[in-house]
């Protein structure tokens, strides 16, 4: 039995939101999609939050929201933003209070998924999205790898199969 929230981690474009929606429906878990919640709370889109207030401000909103959700002690699924692991306290909280899943995806596949990078301010900061993704992945890989479960999501399989694969891995942790 899943006795803790399930936290989905991974780079932008790794499929966190899609699989979280399926996990929520299929397994009857409340869904917390952090980026959408922040946008709703602030009344503006993520790129505008970055533009008006900067990344640090966004990270603070993200950390506060993560804490709020974990404090609910709801057995739910939390779809995070790719950078949530950058803040050490976030990762520590996730390790303590949740079961974490890293959706592992290579840069070439991430690139296909993020397209022009619209809605992803960090991707648009450099001239070359592939290079930016590569750098981000290199700096975050060691953090994502602290997740309890690692799932390869390079092969564009059926989303329900991916969701079941995640739940099988969760149940085999016990
Ligand atoms: C970010 C990823 C985004 C969003 C913000 C920052 C990152 O979420 O939180 O643009 O630092 O990787 P997705 O992973 O859902 O794209």
mmCIF file of C-alpha atoms and ligand atoms in Angstrom:
data_model
loop_
_atom_site.group_PDB
_atom_site.id
_atom_site.type_symbol
_atom_site.label_atom_id
_atom_site.label_comp_id
_atom_site.label_asym_id
_atom_site.label_seq_id
_atom_site.Cartn_x
_atom_site.Cartn_y
_atom_site.Cartn_z
ATOM 1 C CA UNK A 1 0.000 0.000 0.000
ATOM 2 C CA UNK A 2 1.121 3.513 -0.770
ATOM 3 C CA UNK A 3 1.275 5.172 2.618
ATOM 4 C CA UNK A 4 3.028 8.382 1.589
ATOM 5 C CA UNK A 5 2.703 10.973 -1.156
ATOM 6 C CA UNK A 6 4.273 10.029 -4.452
ATOM 7 C CA UNK A 7 6.595 12.742 -5.767
ATOM 8 C CA UNK A 8 7.440 12.716 -9.452
ATOM 9 C CA UNK A 9 10.841 14.236 -10.261
ATOM 10 C CA UNK A 10 12.718 14.811 -13.481
ATOM 11 C CA UNK A 11 13.751 17.327 -16.076
ATOM 12 C CA UNK A 12 11.361 19.553 -17.982
ATOM 13 C CA UNK A 13 9.908 17.445 -20.765
ATOM 14 C CA UNK A 14 10.419 14.151 -18.953
ATOM 15 C CA UNK A 15 6.651 13.495 -18.781
ATOM 16 C CA UNK A 16 5.973 14.250 -15.113
ATOM 17 C CA UNK A 17 2.636 15.998 -15.599
ATOM 18 C CA UNK A 18 1.190 13.453 -18.036
ATOM 19 C CA UNK A 19 2.010 10.421 -15.944
ATOM 20 C CA UNK A 20 0.940 12.159 -12.733
ATOM 21 C CA UNK A 21 -2.519 12.769 -14.228
ATOM 22 C CA UNK A 22 -2.821 9.099 -15.134
ATOM 23 C CA UNK A 23 -1.550 7.970 -11.718
ATOM 24 C CA UNK A 24 -4.094 10.237 -10.070
ATOM 25 C CA UNK A 25 -7.046 8.919 -12.101
ATOM 26 C CA UNK A 26 -6.032 5.288 -12.197
ATOM 27 C CA UNK A 27 -5.072 4.934 -8.559
ATOM 28 C CA UNK A 28 -7.538 7.432 -7.071
ATOM 29 C CA UNK A 29 -4.861 9.791 -5.721
ATOM 30 C CA UNK A 30 -5.306 13.545 -5.381
ATOM 31 C CA UNK A 31 -3.119 15.364 -7.880
ATOM 32 C CA UNK A 32 -0.983 18.380 -7.005
ATOM 33 C CA UNK A 33 0.588 19.863 -10.142
ATOM 34 C CA UNK A 34 2.988 22.335 -8.611
ATOM 35 C CA UNK A 35 3.659 24.608 -11.592
ATOM 36 C CA UNK A 36 -0.082 25.034 -12.275
ATOM 37 C CA UNK A 37 -0.749 25.668 -8.595
ATOM 38 C CA UNK A 38 1.920 28.380 -8.480
ATOM 39 C CA UNK A 39 0.498 29.989 -11.626
ATOM 40 C CA UNK A 40 -2.977 29.949 -10.143
ATOM 41 C CA UNK A 41 -1.821 31.323 -6.808
ATOM 42 C CA UNK A 42 0.154 34.151 -8.478
ATOM 43 C CA UNK A 43 -2.364 34.817 -11.245
ATOM 44 C CA UNK A 44 0.403 34.831 -13.888
ATOM 45 C CA UNK A 45 2.287 32.234 -15.919
ATOM 46 C CA UNK A 46 5.692 30.826 -14.880
ATOM 47 C CA UNK A 47 7.668 32.806 -17.519
ATOM 48 C CA UNK A 48 6.137 36.037 -16.200
ATOM 49 C CA UNK A 49 7.030 35.091 -12.617
ATOM 50 C CA UNK A 50 10.647 34.601 -13.716
ATOM 51 C CA UNK A 51 10.581 37.801 -15.747
ATOM 52 C CA UNK A 52 9.051 40.023 -13.054
ATOM 53 C CA UNK A 53 10.546 38.553 -9.899
ATOM 54 C CA UNK A 54 13.459 36.290 -10.881
ATOM 55 C CA UNK A 55 14.248 32.640 -10.290
ATOM 56 C CA UNK A 56 14.963 32.975 -6.567
ATOM 57 C CA UNK A 57 11.458 34.282 -5.936
ATOM 58 C CA UNK A 58 9.991 31.392 -7.925
ATOM 59 C CA UNK A 59 12.081 28.884 -5.933
ATOM 60 C CA UNK A 60 10.739 30.301 -2.679
ATOM 61 C CA UNK A 61 7.153 29.907 -3.902
ATOM 62 C CA UNK A 62 7.994 26.374 -4.995
ATOM 63 C CA UNK A 63 9.566 25.419 -1.654
ATOM 64 C CA UNK A 64 6.683 26.904 0.353
ATOM 65 C CA UNK A 65 4.139 25.073 -1.765
ATOM 66 C CA UNK A 66 5.994 21.771 -1.479
ATOM 67 C CA UNK A 67 6.021 22.092 2.297
ATOM 68 C CA UNK A 68 2.299 22.925 2.365
ATOM 69 C CA UNK A 69 1.428 19.899 0.285
ATOM 70 C CA UNK A 70 3.645 17.506 2.247
ATOM 71 C CA UNK A 71 2.209 18.867 5.497
ATOM 72 C CA UNK A 72 -1.273 17.782 4.439
ATOM 73 C CA UNK A 73 -0.128 14.165 4.865
ATOM 74 C CA UNK A 74 -2.368 13.340 1.925
ATOM 75 C CA UNK A 75 -1.505 10.144 0.082
ATOM 76 C CA UNK A 76 -1.421 11.885 -3.262
ATOM 77 C CA UNK A 77 0.669 12.359 -6.373
ATOM 78 C CA UNK A 78 2.796 15.503 -6.633
ATOM 79 C CA UNK A 79 4.021 16.561 -10.040
ATOM 80 C CA UNK A 80 6.984 18.836 -9.387
ATOM 81 C CA UNK A 81 8.778 21.397 -11.533
ATOM 82 C CA UNK A 82 12.123 20.122 -12.831
ATOM 83 C CA UNK A 83 14.149 22.410 -10.584
ATOM 84 C CA UNK A 84 12.562 21.477 -7.261
ATOM 85 C CA UNK A 85 15.634 19.399 -6.378
ATOM 86 C CA UNK A 86 17.920 22.455 -6.589
ATOM 87 C CA UNK A 87 16.946 23.464 -3.064
ATOM 88 C CA UNK A 88 18.570 21.008 -0.654
ATOM 89 C CA UNK A 89 15.775 21.329 1.921
ATOM 90 C CA UNK A 90 13.193 20.352 -0.706
ATOM 91 C CA UNK A 91 15.010 17.149 -1.509
ATOM 92 C CA UNK A 92 15.481 16.388 2.191
ATOM 93 C CA UNK A 93 11.726 16.874 2.794
ATOM 94 C CA UNK A 94 10.859 14.694 -0.169
ATOM 95 C CA UNK A 95 13.182 11.944 1.078
ATOM 96 C CA UNK A 96 11.694 12.137 4.550
ATOM 97 C CA UNK A 97 7.992 12.448 3.791
ATOM 98 C CA UNK A 98 7.366 10.906 0.382
ATOM 99 C CA UNK A 99 8.175 8.170 -2.073
ATOM 100 C CA UNK A 100 10.099 9.724 -4.945
ATOM 101 C CA UNK A 101 10.292 8.716 -8.573
ATOM 102 C CA UNK A 102 12.801 10.032 -11.115
ATOM 103 C CA UNK A 103 11.651 9.927 -14.720
ATOM 104 C CA UNK A 104 14.987 9.487 -16.497
ATOM 105 C CA UNK A 105 15.070 10.839 -20.032
ATOM 106 C CA UNK A 106 18.003 11.600 -22.349
ATOM 107 C CA UNK A 107 18.571 15.129 -23.622
ATOM 108 C CA UNK A 108 17.718 14.174 -27.226
ATOM 109 C CA UNK A 109 14.271 12.957 -26.132
ATOM 110 C CA UNK A 110 13.728 15.887 -23.757
ATOM 111 C CA UNK A 111 14.403 18.204 -26.677
ATOM 112 C CA UNK A 112 11.673 16.564 -28.743
ATOM 113 C CA UNK A 113 9.232 17.073 -25.895
ATOM 114 C CA UNK A 114 10.017 20.679 -24.995
ATOM 115 C CA UNK A 115 9.872 21.913 -28.592
ATOM 116 C CA UNK A 116 10.604 25.618 -28.801
ATOM 117 C CA UNK A 117 10.849 25.881 -25.018
ATOM 118 C CA UNK A 118 7.696 28.000 -24.761
ATOM 119 C CA UNK A 119 6.640 28.346 -21.120
ATOM 120 C CA UNK A 120 10.051 27.214 -19.880
ATOM 121 C CA UNK A 121 12.052 30.334 -19.042
ATOM 122 C CA UNK A 122 15.261 28.545 -18.073
ATOM 123 C CA UNK A 123 15.417 26.873 -21.459
ATOM 124 C CA UNK A 124 15.140 30.164 -23.267
ATOM 125 C CA UNK A 125 18.013 31.730 -21.338
ATOM 126 C CA UNK A 126 20.756 30.302 -23.572
ATOM 127 C CA UNK A 127 21.099 30.325 -27.366
ATOM 128 C CA UNK A 128 21.107 26.569 -27.706
ATOM 129 C CA UNK A 129 18.317 24.650 -25.913
ATOM 130 C CA UNK A 130 20.164 21.337 -26.320
ATOM 131 C CA UNK A 131 23.209 22.759 -24.584
ATOM 132 C CA UNK A 132 21.085 24.345 -21.850
ATOM 133 C CA UNK A 133 19.284 21.065 -21.197
ATOM 134 C CA UNK A 134 22.591 19.203 -21.150
ATOM 135 C CA UNK A 135 24.032 21.597 -18.572
ATOM 136 C CA UNK A 136 20.890 21.473 -16.418
ATOM 137 C CA UNK A 137 20.785 17.684 -16.544
ATOM 138 C CA UNK A 138 24.476 17.412 -15.688
ATOM 139 C CA UNK A 139 24.069 19.618 -12.647
ATOM 140 C CA UNK A 140 20.886 17.906 -11.475
ATOM 141 C CA UNK A 141 21.519 14.247 -12.244
ATOM 142 C CA UNK A 142 23.168 13.541 -8.892
ATOM 143 C CA UNK A 143 20.162 15.107 -7.154
ATOM 144 C CA UNK A 144 17.494 13.255 -9.139
ATOM 145 C CA UNK A 145 19.388 10.018 -8.570
ATOM 146 C CA UNK A 146 18.612 10.291 -4.850
ATOM 147 C CA UNK A 147 14.989 9.382 -5.721
ATOM 148 C CA UNK A 148 13.751 6.059 -4.340
ATOM 149 C CA UNK A 149 12.758 4.818 -7.785
ATOM 150 C CA UNK A 150 14.392 5.435 -11.172
ATOM 151 C CA UNK A 151 12.284 4.862 -14.279
ATOM 152 C CA UNK A 152 13.595 5.106 -17.838
ATOM 153 C CA UNK A 153 11.061 7.120 -19.841
ATOM 154 C CA UNK A 154 12.954 7.347 -23.128
ATOM 155 C CA UNK A 155 10.806 5.040 -25.159
ATOM 156 C CA UNK A 156 7.490 6.805 -25.516
ATOM 157 C CA UNK A 157 5.526 3.749 -24.459
ATOM 158 C CA UNK A 158 1.889 3.802 -23.417
ATOM 159 C CA UNK A 159 1.341 6.185 -20.534
ATOM 160 C CA UNK A 160 -0.785 3.639 -18.638
ATOM 161 C CA UNK A 161 2.068 1.131 -18.849
ATOM 162 C CA UNK A 162 4.419 3.753 -17.433
ATOM 163 C CA UNK A 163 1.989 4.497 -14.592
ATOM 164 C CA UNK A 164 1.705 0.784 -13.749
ATOM 165 C CA UNK A 165 5.484 0.415 -13.922
ATOM 166 C CA UNK A 166 5.806 3.211 -11.357
ATOM 167 C CA UNK A 167 3.218 1.656 -9.039
ATOM 168 C CA UNK A 168 4.815 -1.805 -9.360
ATOM 169 C CA UNK A 169 8.129 -0.271 -8.328
ATOM 170 C CA UNK A 170 6.452 1.542 -5.415
ATOM 171 C CA UNK A 171 4.839 -1.647 -4.140
ATOM 172 C CA UNK A 172 8.071 -3.603 -4.465
ATOM 173 C CA UNK A 173 9.826 -1.086 -2.175
ATOM 174 C CA UNK A 174 7.885 -2.377 0.833
HETATM 175 C C1 LIG B 1 11.928 24.399 -14.228
HETATM 176 C C2 LIG B 1 10.987 23.543 -14.737
HETATM 177 C C3 LIG B 1 9.600 23.932 -14.983
HETATM 178 C C4 LIG B 1 9.186 25.118 -14.101
HETATM 179 C C5 LIG B 1 10.185 26.227 -14.202
HETATM 180 C C6 LIG B 1 11.591 25.798 -13.809
HETATM 181 C C7 LIG B 1 13.321 23.928 -14.024
HETATM 182 O O1 LIG B 1 8.746 22.838 -14.730
HETATM 183 O O2 LIG B 1 9.041 24.732 -12.765
HETATM 184 O O3 LIG B 1 10.162 26.685 -15.526
HETATM 185 O O4 LIG B 1 14.073 24.562 -13.282
HETATM 186 O O5 LIG B 1 13.662 22.855 -14.568
HETATM 187 P P1 LIG B 1 8.631 21.531 -15.709
HETATM 188 O O6 LIG B 1 9.685 20.576 -15.270
HETATM 189 O O7 LIG B 1 7.263 21.035 -15.420
HETATM 190 O O8 LIG B 1 8.797 22.025 -17.097
#
